[in-house]
């Protein structure tokens, strides 16, 4: 007699299985309109101007409302008073209208100063809210990109209020300027919408911050050029200057000039580095050819290659100097940067010093050409000090590098003595003075001997 085995699993009859809370939340229907209505209910009994109670109520409501899930909707409502539908259309509540403490309500009427005061009240509400719910900071910053992407669909007045409000948040350090990179898209720049928006943002920012702070904020946000917010056909310097002169923002013009100078300096360094690398490859090719020919060569080929490279470097530097009215001491440090940037540094630290010395010897002609004045010599010496301080691999090579620069007649004894006595920078001062101590003493002894010889000759003449 065969027995049939049942495959049915046992079950608990009459036991109700509850879903986990997080699973229930994940399966819940996404209803931004209901969330907006809940915000209206939270502040229904509070006067519209009692911002202290409104802030406290929003703080408490976070215990019941899902701020984490509806964070993007929350920021849209706080900023525009409604929900941004597909296509950039702002949908307000059909019966209640805009949220009474949203940016588009608080900053709508009055003079510019009154709009700014309303935006600061709004920013204070945002700051207090995110102080309790830290995760909202990131959510609000990410949502601001979506809000900004549709500014070409908003009205001029709405854009002005939004720019003032976000300008306040950025100025007070609540959020970085990263979100404004979205304004560099063609559909926002072509009609000048992005430019007008950024101009309002910058005006707010510069009320409480300096041009230098703005430069750092833009650099941190990877916004390289403010001209990228202009229409494509108006990104030249003349249009840039005329626009911000008309807007009475001279700090922006100064910042632009500084950025242009940095860009030109970087371009010159890149051009010189390319010349140096080409020369190094040409010299390596000559060595390989000589090896193939059983070493038949006298080594003069390398000298010719680097002599030609020195000439090309000098011409490139002189051309840029004339175009931009730069001084000798401005460009000699760029020459140094290009030479050091062209070196392929080895992993072994004992080879680093030899390569640095080799580079100085190969390109001493161009270095000497732009150290004809004491000011240029001191500028180069201080720059070498800072370069060695910032590059750990070169920290111990500073003394040898100074000696080689003296040997190839780039630095004079008077420049080195002045640097040691009065010109040495604070960074690495003790270490670098120690490395050059014996050399400086020799130079000082030679100078003292020369002075005594001059005195004796004068006495003999008398």
Tab-separated table of N, CA, C and O in Angstrom, residues 23-68:
chain	number	residue	atom	x	y	z
A	23	UNK	N	7.647	48.920	4.210
A	23	UNK	CA	7.078	48.333	3.006
A	23	UNK	C	5.753	48.994	2.659
A	23	UNK	O	5.440	49.226	1.489
A	24	UNK	N	4.992	49.310	3.688
A	24	UNK	CA	3.703	49.970	3.462
A	24	UNK	C	3.900	51.359	2.864
A	24	UNK	O	3.176	51.788	1.970
A	25	UNK	N	4.926	52.077	3.353
A	25	UNK	CA	5.213	53.409	2.822
A	25	UNK	C	5.649	53.332	1.357
A	25	UNK	O	5.281	54.161	0.537
A	26	UNK	N	6.461	52.334	1.051
A	26	UNK	CA	6.961	52.201	-0.316
A	26	UNK	C	5.840	51.906	-1.298
A	26	UNK	O	5.876	52.320	-2.456
A	27	UNK	N	4.797	51.178	-0.826
A	27	UNK	CA	3.698	50.802	-1.695
A	27	UNK	C	2.597	51.852	-1.723
A	27	UNK	O	1.682	51.769	-2.543
A	28	UNK	N	2.687	52.839	-0.833
A	28	UNK	CA	1.658	53.864	-0.768
A	28	UNK	C	1.662	54.706	-2.037
A	28	UNK	O	2.694	54.943	-2.653
A	29	UNK	N	0.510	55.181	-2.423
A	29	UNK	CA	0.368	55.992	-3.626
A	29	UNK	C	1.010	57.355	-3.430
A	29	UNK	O	0.873	57.973	-2.370
A	30	UNK	N	1.723	57.826	-4.458
A	30	UNK	CA	2.396	59.130	-4.390
A	30	UNK	C	1.387	60.218	-4.737
A	30	UNK	O	0.887	60.286	-5.874
A	31	UNK	N	1.058	61.071	-3.769
A	31	UNK	CA	0.021	62.081	-3.944
A	31	UNK	C	0.528	63.449	-3.487
A	31	UNK	O	0.278	63.880	-2.353
A	32	UNK	N	1.255	64.169	-4.357
A	32	UNK	CA	1.782	65.474	-3.973
A	32	UNK	C	0.699	66.500	-3.649
A	32	UNK	O	0.891	67.361	-2.794
A	33	UNK	N	-0.460	66.412	-4.345
A	33	UNK	CA	-1.532	67.363	-4.048
A	33	UNK	C	-2.049	67.187	-2.629
A	33	UNK	O	-2.370	68.168	-1.942
A	34	UNK	N	-2.148	65.922	-2.184
A	34	UNK	CA	-2.589	65.665	-0.815
A	34	UNK	C	-1.573	66.206	0.192
A	34	UNK	O	-1.941	66.750	1.241
A	35	UNK	N	-0.288	66.072	-0.133
A	35	UNK	CA	0.746	66.609	0.755
A	35	UNK	C	0.631	68.126	0.851
A	35	UNK	O	0.712	68.696	1.933
A	36	UNK	N	0.409	68.789	-0.274
A	36	UNK	CA	0.240	70.242	-0.262
A	36	UNK	C	-0.961	70.629	0.596
A	36	UNK	O	-0.902	71.581	1.394
A	37	UNK	N	-2.063	69.894	0.456
A	37	UNK	CA	-3.256	70.187	1.269
A	37	UNK	C	-2.964	70.014	2.748
A	37	UNK	O	-3.468	70.771	3.589
A	38	UNK	N	-2.128	69.028	3.082
A	38	UNK	CA	-1.771	68.802	4.483
A	38	UNK	C	-0.976	69.979	5.036
A	38	UNK	O	-1.150	70.359	6.210
A	39	UNK	N	-0.106	70.590	4.224
A	39	UNK	CA	0.641	71.766	4.672
A	39	UNK	C	-0.308	72.925	4.965
A	39	UNK	O	-0.159	73.635	5.970
A	40	UNK	N	-1.306	73.107	4.107
A	40	UNK	CA	-2.307	74.153	4.352
A	40	UNK	C	-3.045	73.894	5.653
A	40	UNK	O	-3.352	74.827	6.416
A	41	UNK	N	-3.372	72.637	5.943
A	41	UNK	CA	-4.083	72.300	7.170
A	41	UNK	C	-3.234	72.573	8.402
A	41	UNK	O	-3.744	73.012	9.439
A	42	UNK	N	-1.935	72.339	8.284
A	42	UNK	CA	-1.035	72.554	9.423
A	42	UNK	C	-1.065	74.003	9.890
A	42	UNK	O	-1.018	74.294	11.093
A	43	UNK	N	-1.169	74.941	8.936
A	43	UNK	CA	-1.088	76.363	9.297
A	43	UNK	C	-2.450	77.057	9.180
A	43	UNK	O	-2.529	78.280	9.146
A	44	UNK	N	-3.521	76.257	9.121
A	44	UNK	CA	-4.853	76.838	8.901
A	44	UNK	C	-5.285	77.787	10.006
A	44	UNK	O	-6.008	78.754	9.761
A	45	UNK	N	-4.882	77.518	11.247
A	45	UNK	CA	-5.317	78.356	12.379
A	45	UNK	C	-4.283	79.402	12.777
A	45	UNK	O	-4.434	80.065	13.810
A	46	UNK	N	-3.226	79.540	11.999
A	46	UNK	CA	-2.138	80.462	12.343
A	46	UNK	C	-2.202	81.681	11.427
A	46	UNK	O	-2.365	81.534	10.214
A	47	UNK	N	-2.096	82.896	11.978
A	47	UNK	CA	-2.068	84.097	11.118
A	47	UNK	C	-0.920	84.025	10.116
A	47	UNK	O	0.166	83.531	10.428
A	48	UNK	N	-1.152	84.529	8.923
A	48	UNK	CA	-0.160	84.415	7.851
A	48	UNK	C	1.147	85.122	8.152
A	48	UNK	O	2.176	84.819	7.548
A	49	UNK	N	1.095	86.079	9.067
A	49	UNK	CA	2.309	86.852	9.368
A	49	UNK	C	3.017	86.384	10.642
A	49	UNK	O	4.052	86.948	10.999
A	50	UNK	N	2.491	85.378	11.298
A	50	UNK	CA	3.118	84.868	12.526
A	50	UNK	C	4.100	83.763	12.142
A	50	UNK	O	3.830	82.571	12.274
A	51	UNK	N	5.269	84.181	11.679
A	51	UNK	CA	6.219	83.221	11.124
A	51	UNK	C	6.851	82.332	12.185
A	51	UNK	O	7.292	81.228	11.900
A	52	UNK	N	6.886	82.806	13.420
A	52	UNK	CA	7.412	81.971	14.499
A	52	UNK	C	6.536	80.753	14.720
A	52	UNK	O	7.041	79.622	14.829
A	53	UNK	N	5.216	80.972	14.776
A	53	UNK	CA	4.293	79.848	14.968
A	53	UNK	C	4.251	78.952	13.725
A	53	UNK	O	4.110	77.736	13.837
A	54	UNK	N	4.345	79.566	12.541
A	54	UNK	CA	4.358	78.774	11.305
A	54	UNK	C	5.566	77.844	11.297
A	54	UNK	O	5.460	76.652	10.978
A	55	UNK	N	6.724	78.375	11.676
A	55	UNK	CA	7.938	77.569	11.708
A	55	UNK	C	7.821	76.433	12.707
A	55	UNK	O	8.198	75.293	12.421
A	56	UNK	N	7.270	76.741	13.879
A	56	UNK	CA	7.099	75.704	14.911
A	56	UNK	C	6.119	74.627	14.448
A	56	UNK	O	6.329	73.433	14.694
A	57	UNK	N	5.048	75.055	13.763
A	57	UNK	CA	4.052	74.093	13.288
A	57	UNK	C	4.650	73.170	12.226
A	57	UNK	O	4.402	71.955	12.224
A	58	UNK	N	5.436	73.717	11.321
A	58	UNK	CA	6.093	72.890	10.298
A	58	UNK	C	7.085	71.928	10.935
A	58	UNK	O	7.244	70.783	10.492
A	59	UNK	N	7.747	72.402	11.985
A	59	UNK	CA	8.692	71.564	12.706
A	59	UNK	C	7.985	70.359	13.298
A	59	UNK	O	8.426	69.212	13.168
A	60	UNK	N	6.848	70.601	13.924
A	60	UNK	CA	6.092	69.518	14.561
A	60	UNK	C	5.444	68.606	13.525
A	60	UNK	O	5.373	67.387	13.712
A	61	UNK	N	4.991	69.176	12.412
A	61	UNK	CA	4.292	68.391	11.391
A	61	UNK	C	5.177	67.331	10.768
A	61	UNK	O	4.684	66.340	10.216
A	62	UNK	N	6.484	67.514	10.862
A	62	UNK	CA	7.397	66.523	10.307
A	62	UNK	C	7.285	65.169	10.975
A	62	UNK	O	7.747	64.159	10.418
A	63	UNK	N	6.659	65.101	12.148
A	63	UNK	CA	6.478	63.820	12.831
A	63	UNK	C	5.387	62.984	12.178
A	63	UNK	O	5.359	61.761	12.333
A	64	UNK	N	4.458	63.653	11.475
A	64	UNK	CA	3.339	62.929	10.863
A	64	UNK	C	3.386	62.974	9.339
A	64	UNK	O	2.993	62.014	8.677
A	65	UNK	N	3.863	64.095	8.780
A	65	UNK	CA	3.955	64.202	7.324
A	65	UNK	C	5.273	63.611	6.833
A	65	UNK	O	6.289	63.707	7.517
A	66	UNK	N	5.245	63.009	5.666
A	66	UNK	CA	6.430	62.332	5.135
A	66	UNK	C	7.292	63.341	4.366
A	66	UNK	O	7.279	63.400	3.132
A	67	UNK	N	8.056	64.139	5.113
A	67	UNK	CA	8.919	65.134	4.483
A	67	UNK	C	9.981	64.482	3.602
A	67	UNK	O	10.381	65.047	2.578
A	68	UNK	N	10.430	63.320	3.993
A	68	UNK	CA	11.497	62.677	3.222
A	68	UNK	C	11.001	62.274	1.826
A	68	UNK	O	11.694	62.477	0.836
